[in-house]
Amino acid sequence: DGSLSYLVPEGQSLAIGRHQAARFMERASDHIASIVGLAPGAAGRCLEWDSPFYAVKGMQGLCRKHDILVYADVKAGRHPGLREYQRGTRVMTMDVLHPPPWAPTDYGVIVCFFVLEH
């Protein structure tokens, strides 16, 4: 039906920024697919800020793995670090403006919406 509702996080349907992000992901995933092909995982690892919502739903299977980047805030108990789960998903907690030497660099797609709202 042409609806973007599947790309708008539940409970945030009235936020215009979420609709803009959804439209961007729809167009970006089509463009990326035209470059890398439609095979599952063709875009390689995908990294998304805070949660992998847009990469998981918007990339429509083009990502081989979905990693998460969380802002390190020692005062809030979020210390820099890298955690890798059994199936290969990585959660990185770091300062995005000053990434540490251990930060992975093997990403095919990086999705980073709404960083400034934090």
Short mmCIF file of N, CA and C in Angstrom, two decimals:
data_model
loop_
_atom_site.label_atom_id
_atom_site.label_comp_id
_atom_site.label_asym_id
_atom_site.label_seq_id
_atom_site.Cartn_x
_atom_site.Cartn_y
_atom_site.Cartn_z
N ASP A 1 0.81 -1.20 0.00
CA ASP A 1 0.00 0.00 0.00
C ASP A 1 0.85 1.26 0.00
N GLY A 2 2.18 1.13 -0.03
CA GLY A 2 3.05 2.30 -0.06
C GLY A 2 3.28 2.94 1.30
N SER A 3 2.77 2.31 2.34
CA SER A 3 2.89 2.87 3.68
C SER A 3 4.30 2.67 4.23
N LEU A 4 4.77 3.66 4.96
CA LEU A 4 6.07 3.55 5.61
C LEU A 4 5.95 3.09 7.05
N SER A 5 4.76 2.69 7.48
CA SER A 5 4.52 2.38 8.89
C SER A 5 5.45 1.28 9.42
N TYR A 6 5.86 0.34 8.56
CA TYR A 6 6.75 -0.73 9.01
C TYR A 6 8.14 -0.19 9.37
N LEU A 7 8.47 1.02 8.91
CA LEU A 7 9.77 1.62 9.19
C LEU A 7 9.71 2.72 10.23
N VAL A 8 8.58 2.89 10.88
CA VAL A 8 8.43 3.91 11.93
C VAL A 8 8.29 3.19 13.26
N PRO A 9 9.20 3.44 14.21
CA PRO A 9 9.11 2.75 15.50
C PRO A 9 7.75 2.93 16.16
N GLU A 10 7.26 1.87 16.74
CA GLU A 10 5.96 1.88 17.41
C GLU A 10 5.94 2.96 18.50
N GLY A 11 4.84 3.70 18.56
CA GLY A 11 4.69 4.75 19.55
C GLY A 11 5.29 6.07 19.14
N GLN A 12 5.87 6.14 17.93
CA GLN A 12 6.50 7.38 17.47
C GLN A 12 5.97 7.78 16.10
N SER A 13 4.78 7.36 15.80
CA SER A 13 4.25 7.56 14.45
C SER A 13 4.00 9.02 14.09
N LEU A 14 3.88 9.90 15.07
CA LEU A 14 3.60 11.30 14.76
C LEU A 14 4.86 12.14 14.64
N ALA A 15 5.99 11.58 14.92
CA ALA A 15 7.25 12.33 14.84
C ALA A 15 7.69 12.41 13.38
N ILE A 16 7.70 13.62 12.83
CA ILE A 16 8.03 13.80 11.41
C ILE A 16 9.43 13.30 11.09
N GLY A 17 10.37 13.44 12.03
CA GLY A 17 11.73 12.95 11.80
C GLY A 17 11.77 11.46 11.57
N ARG A 18 10.90 10.72 12.23
CA ARG A 18 10.86 9.26 12.05
C ARG A 18 10.37 8.91 10.65
N HIS A 19 9.42 9.68 10.14
CA HIS A 19 8.94 9.44 8.78
C HIS A 19 10.01 9.80 7.74
N GLN A 20 10.74 10.86 8.01
CA GLN A 20 11.83 11.24 7.10
C GLN A 20 12.91 10.16 7.10
N ALA A 21 13.24 9.63 8.28
CA ALA A 21 14.24 8.55 8.37
C ALA A 21 13.75 7.31 7.63
N ALA A 22 12.47 7.00 7.78
CA ALA A 22 11.90 5.83 7.10
C ALA A 22 11.99 5.98 5.59
N ARG A 23 11.63 7.14 5.08
CA ARG A 23 11.70 7.38 3.63
C ARG A 23 13.15 7.29 3.16
N PHE A 24 14.07 7.88 3.92
CA PHE A 24 15.48 7.81 3.56
C PHE A 24 15.95 6.35 3.50
N MET A 25 15.61 5.55 4.52
CA MET A 25 16.04 4.16 4.54
C MET A 25 15.46 3.38 3.38
N GLU A 26 14.24 3.65 3.04
CA GLU A 26 13.61 2.97 1.91
C GLU A 26 14.39 3.25 0.62
N ARG A 27 14.71 4.51 0.41
CA ARG A 27 15.45 4.88 -0.81
C ARG A 27 16.90 4.42 -0.75
N ALA A 28 17.52 4.57 0.41
CA ALA A 28 18.93 4.16 0.55
C ALA A 28 19.08 2.65 0.35
N SER A 29 18.18 1.86 0.92
CA SER A 29 18.31 0.40 0.77
C SER A 29 18.14 0.00 -0.70
N ASP A 30 17.26 0.66 -1.42
CA ASP A 30 17.11 0.37 -2.85
C ASP A 30 18.40 0.70 -3.59
N HIS A 31 19.00 1.83 -3.26
CA HIS A 31 20.24 2.25 -3.91
C HIS A 31 21.39 1.30 -3.56
N ILE A 32 21.50 0.95 -2.30
CA ILE A 32 22.56 0.02 -1.87
C ILE A 32 22.38 -1.33 -2.55
N ALA A 33 21.14 -1.80 -2.63
CA ALA A 33 20.87 -3.08 -3.30
C ALA A 33 21.27 -3.03 -4.77
N SER A 34 21.09 -1.88 -5.41
CA SER A 34 21.48 -1.77 -6.82
C SER A 34 22.99 -1.84 -6.99
N ILE A 35 23.73 -1.55 -5.93
CA ILE A 35 25.20 -1.61 -5.98
C ILE A 35 25.72 -3.00 -5.60
N VAL A 36 25.23 -3.54 -4.48
CA VAL A 36 25.78 -4.80 -3.94
C VAL A 36 24.99 -6.03 -4.35
N GLY A 37 23.78 -5.85 -4.86
CA GLY A 37 22.93 -6.97 -5.22
C GLY A 37 21.94 -7.29 -4.13
N LEU A 38 21.04 -8.22 -4.39
CA LEU A 38 19.95 -8.54 -3.46
C LEU A 38 20.21 -9.77 -2.60
N ALA A 39 21.36 -10.38 -2.73
CA ALA A 39 21.65 -11.58 -1.94
C ALA A 39 21.62 -11.25 -0.45
N PRO A 40 21.09 -12.14 0.37
CA PRO A 40 21.09 -11.90 1.82
C PRO A 40 22.51 -11.64 2.33
N GLY A 41 22.65 -10.57 3.08
CA GLY A 41 23.95 -10.22 3.65
C GLY A 41 24.90 -9.51 2.71
N ALA A 42 24.45 -9.16 1.52
CA ALA A 42 25.33 -8.57 0.50
C ALA A 42 25.99 -7.27 0.94
N ALA A 43 25.37 -6.52 1.84
CA ALA A 43 25.93 -5.24 2.30
C ALA A 43 26.96 -5.43 3.41
N GLY A 44 27.14 -6.65 3.88
CA GLY A 44 28.11 -6.90 4.95
C GLY A 44 27.54 -6.55 6.31
N ARG A 45 28.40 -6.17 7.23
CA ARG A 45 27.97 -5.78 8.58
C ARG A 45 27.35 -4.41 8.52
N CYS A 46 26.28 -4.22 9.30
CA CYS A 46 25.65 -2.92 9.42
C CYS A 46 25.74 -2.46 10.87
N LEU A 47 25.98 -1.19 11.03
CA LEU A 47 26.11 -0.59 12.35
C LEU A 47 25.05 0.49 12.48
N GLU A 48 24.35 0.48 13.62
CA GLU A 48 23.34 1.51 13.85
C GLU A 48 23.48 2.09 15.24
N TRP A 49 23.23 3.35 15.33
CA TRP A 49 23.26 4.09 16.59
C TRP A 49 22.10 3.65 17.46
N ASP A 50 22.37 3.29 18.70
CA ASP A 50 21.40 3.06 19.76
C ASP A 50 20.62 1.74 19.66
N SER A 51 20.05 1.44 18.53
CA SER A 51 19.36 0.17 18.34
C SER A 51 19.32 -0.11 16.84
N PRO A 52 19.25 -1.36 16.43
CA PRO A 52 19.32 -1.66 14.99
C PRO A 52 17.97 -1.63 14.28
N PHE A 53 17.05 -0.80 14.70
CA PHE A 53 15.71 -0.78 14.12
C PHE A 53 15.72 -0.50 12.62
N TYR A 54 16.31 0.63 12.21
CA TYR A 54 16.26 1.01 10.79
C TYR A 54 17.10 0.08 9.92
N ALA A 55 18.25 -0.37 10.43
CA ALA A 55 19.08 -1.28 9.63
C ALA A 55 18.40 -2.63 9.46
N VAL A 56 17.76 -3.14 10.51
CA VAL A 56 17.08 -4.44 10.41
C VAL A 56 15.89 -4.35 9.48
N LYS A 57 15.01 -3.39 9.72
CA LYS A 57 13.78 -3.30 8.91
C LYS A 57 14.03 -2.64 7.56
N GLY A 58 14.84 -1.62 7.53
CA GLY A 58 15.03 -0.85 6.30
C GLY A 58 15.94 -1.50 5.29
N MET A 59 16.94 -2.23 5.75
CA MET A 59 17.89 -2.86 4.81
C MET A 59 17.37 -4.18 4.27
N GLN A 60 16.26 -4.65 4.77
CA GLN A 60 15.54 -5.79 4.21
C GLN A 60 16.43 -7.00 3.93
N GLY A 61 17.25 -7.38 4.90
CA GLY A 61 18.07 -8.58 4.77
C GLY A 61 19.41 -8.37 4.10
N LEU A 62 19.73 -7.15 3.70
CA LEU A 62 21.01 -6.91 3.04
C LEU A 62 22.20 -6.95 4.00
N CYS A 63 21.93 -6.80 5.30
CA CYS A 63 23.01 -6.82 6.29
C CYS A 63 23.30 -8.25 6.73
N ARG A 64 24.58 -8.58 6.81
CA ARG A 64 25.00 -9.91 7.28
C ARG A 64 24.88 -9.99 8.80
N LYS A 65 25.26 -8.92 9.48
CA LYS A 65 25.17 -8.80 10.94
C LYS A 65 24.69 -7.39 11.26
N HIS A 66 24.07 -7.25 12.43
CA HIS A 66 23.58 -5.94 12.88
C HIS A 66 24.26 -5.59 14.20
N ASP A 67 25.14 -4.61 14.16
CA ASP A 67 25.85 -4.18 15.36
C ASP A 67 25.24 -2.87 15.87
N ILE A 68 25.51 -2.59 17.15
CA ILE A 68 24.93 -1.42 17.81
C ILE A 68 26.03 -0.56 18.40
N LEU A 69 25.89 0.75 18.23
CA LEU A 69 26.80 1.71 18.81
C LEU A 69 26.06 2.50 19.88
N VAL A 70 26.61 2.51 21.08
CA VAL A 70 26.02 3.21 22.22
C VAL A 70 27.04 4.23 22.71
N TYR A 71 26.56 5.41 23.06
CA TYR A 71 27.46 6.46 23.53
C TYR A 71 27.96 6.14 24.94
N ALA A 72 29.27 6.18 25.12
CA ALA A 72 29.86 5.94 26.43
C ALA A 72 29.62 7.16 27.32
N ASP A 73 29.11 6.91 28.51
CA ASP A 73 28.88 7.96 29.49
C ASP A 73 29.21 7.37 30.86
N VAL A 74 30.43 7.60 31.29
CA VAL A 74 30.90 7.00 32.53
C VAL A 74 30.03 7.41 33.71
N LYS A 75 29.56 8.66 33.72
CA LYS A 75 28.70 9.14 34.82
C LYS A 75 27.40 8.34 34.90
N ALA A 76 26.94 7.85 33.76
CA ALA A 76 25.71 7.05 33.73
C ALA A 76 25.99 5.55 33.82
N GLY A 77 27.26 5.20 34.01
CA GLY A 77 27.61 3.78 34.15
C GLY A 77 27.86 3.06 32.84
N ARG A 78 27.94 3.79 31.74
CA ARG A 78 28.21 3.19 30.43
C ARG A 78 29.68 3.43 30.08
N HIS A 79 30.51 2.47 30.38
CA HIS A 79 31.95 2.58 30.15
C HIS A 79 32.30 2.10 28.75
N PRO A 80 33.35 2.66 28.14
CA PRO A 80 33.76 2.20 26.81
C PRO A 80 34.04 0.71 26.82
N GLY A 81 33.64 0.06 25.76
CA GLY A 81 33.89 -1.36 25.65
C GLY A 81 33.27 -1.97 24.41
N LEU A 82 33.65 -3.17 24.13
CA LEU A 82 33.14 -3.93 22.99
C LEU A 82 32.69 -5.28 23.50
N ARG A 83 31.44 -5.61 23.22
CA ARG A 83 30.89 -6.90 23.60
C ARG A 83 30.45 -7.62 22.33
N GLU A 84 30.96 -8.83 22.14
CA GLU A 84 30.57 -9.61 20.97
C GLU A 84 29.78 -10.81 21.45
N TYR A 85 28.60 -10.99 20.87
CA TYR A 85 27.72 -12.08 21.25
C TYR A 85 28.03 -13.33 20.44
N GLN A 86 27.49 -14.46 20.88
CA GLN A 86 27.81 -15.76 20.30
C GLN A 86 27.55 -15.83 18.79
N ARG A 87 26.52 -15.18 18.32
CA ARG A 87 26.21 -15.23 16.89
C ARG A 87 26.87 -14.10 16.10
N GLY A 88 27.75 -13.34 16.77
CA GLY A 88 28.56 -12.36 16.05
C GLY A 88 28.12 -10.91 16.15
N THR A 89 26.96 -10.65 16.73
CA THR A 89 26.54 -9.26 16.90
C THR A 89 27.45 -8.57 17.90
N ARG A 90 27.83 -7.34 17.59
CA ARG A 90 28.70 -6.57 18.48
C ARG A 90 27.96 -5.34 18.99
N VAL A 91 28.16 -5.05 20.27
CA VAL A 91 27.65 -3.83 20.88
C VAL A 91 28.87 -3.06 21.36
N MET A 92 29.02 -1.86 20.80
CA MET A 92 30.17 -1.03 21.14
C MET A 92 29.70 0.18 21.92
N THR A 93 30.35 0.42 23.03
CA THR A 93 30.07 1.60 23.83
C THR A 93 31.32 2.47 23.74
N MET A 94 31.17 3.66 23.14
CA MET A 94 32.33 4.52 22.92
C MET A 94 31.90 5.95 22.66
N ASP A 95 32.86 6.83 22.66
CA ASP A 95 32.66 8.21 22.26
C ASP A 95 32.80 8.24 20.75
N VAL A 96 31.72 8.55 20.05
CA VAL A 96 31.74 8.50 18.59
C VAL A 96 32.67 9.54 17.97
N LEU A 97 32.97 10.62 18.71
CA LEU A 97 33.87 11.64 18.19
C LEU A 97 35.34 11.27 18.37
N HIS A 98 35.60 10.33 19.28
CA HIS A 98 36.97 9.89 19.55
C HIS A 98 36.98 8.36 19.69
N PRO A 99 36.79 7.65 18.58
CA PRO A 99 36.73 6.19 18.67
C PRO A 99 38.06 5.61 19.15
N PRO A 100 38.00 4.60 19.99
CA PRO A 100 39.21 3.96 20.49
C PRO A 100 39.87 3.10 19.42
N PRO A 101 41.12 2.72 19.61
CA PRO A 101 41.83 1.90 18.62
C PRO A 101 41.17 0.54 18.36
N TRP A 102 40.41 0.02 19.33
CA TRP A 102 39.77 -1.28 19.16
C TRP A 102 38.46 -1.22 18.36
N ALA A 103 38.03 -0.03 17.98
CA ALA A 103 36.76 0.10 17.24
C ALA A 103 36.85 -0.60 15.89
N PRO A 104 35.92 -1.51 15.59
CA PRO A 104 35.93 -2.20 14.30
C PRO A 104 35.73 -1.22 13.14
N THR A 105 36.27 -1.58 12.01
CA THR A 105 36.16 -0.73 10.82
C THR A 105 35.64 -1.52 9.61
N ASP A 106 34.96 -2.61 9.86
CA ASP A 106 34.55 -3.51 8.78
C ASP A 106 33.07 -3.37 8.40
N TYR A 107 32.58 -2.16 8.34
CA TYR A 107 31.15 -1.95 8.08
C TYR A 107 30.87 -1.60 6.63
N GLY A 108 29.81 -2.21 6.10
CA GLY A 108 29.34 -1.88 4.77
C GLY A 108 28.33 -0.75 4.81
N VAL A 109 27.56 -0.67 5.90
CA VAL A 109 26.52 0.36 6.06
C VAL A 109 26.54 0.84 7.51
N ILE A 110 26.49 2.15 7.67
CA ILE A 110 26.37 2.75 9.00
C ILE A 110 25.14 3.64 9.00
N VAL A 111 24.22 3.38 9.94
CA VAL A 111 22.98 4.14 10.06
C VAL A 111 23.05 4.90 11.38
N CYS A 112 22.96 6.21 11.29
CA CYS A 112 23.18 7.02 12.48
C CYS A 112 22.18 8.19 12.52
N PHE A 113 20.93 7.88 12.77
CA PHE A 113 19.90 8.91 12.89
C PHE A 113 19.77 9.38 14.34
N PHE A 114 19.29 10.58 14.54
CA PHE A 114 18.84 11.10 15.83
C PHE A 114 19.92 11.13 16.91
N VAL A 115 21.17 11.28 16.53
CA VAL A 115 22.25 11.36 17.50
C VAL A 115 22.15 12.65 18.29
N LEU A 116 21.83 13.75 17.64
CA LEU A 116 21.81 15.03 18.32
C LEU A 116 20.66 15.19 19.31
N GLU A 117 19.68 14.30 19.26
CA GLU A 117 18.58 14.39 20.23
C GLU A 117 19.02 13.91 21.60
N HIS A 118 20.21 13.33 21.67
CA HIS A 118 20.74 12.87 22.95
C HIS A 118 21.62 13.95 23.51
#
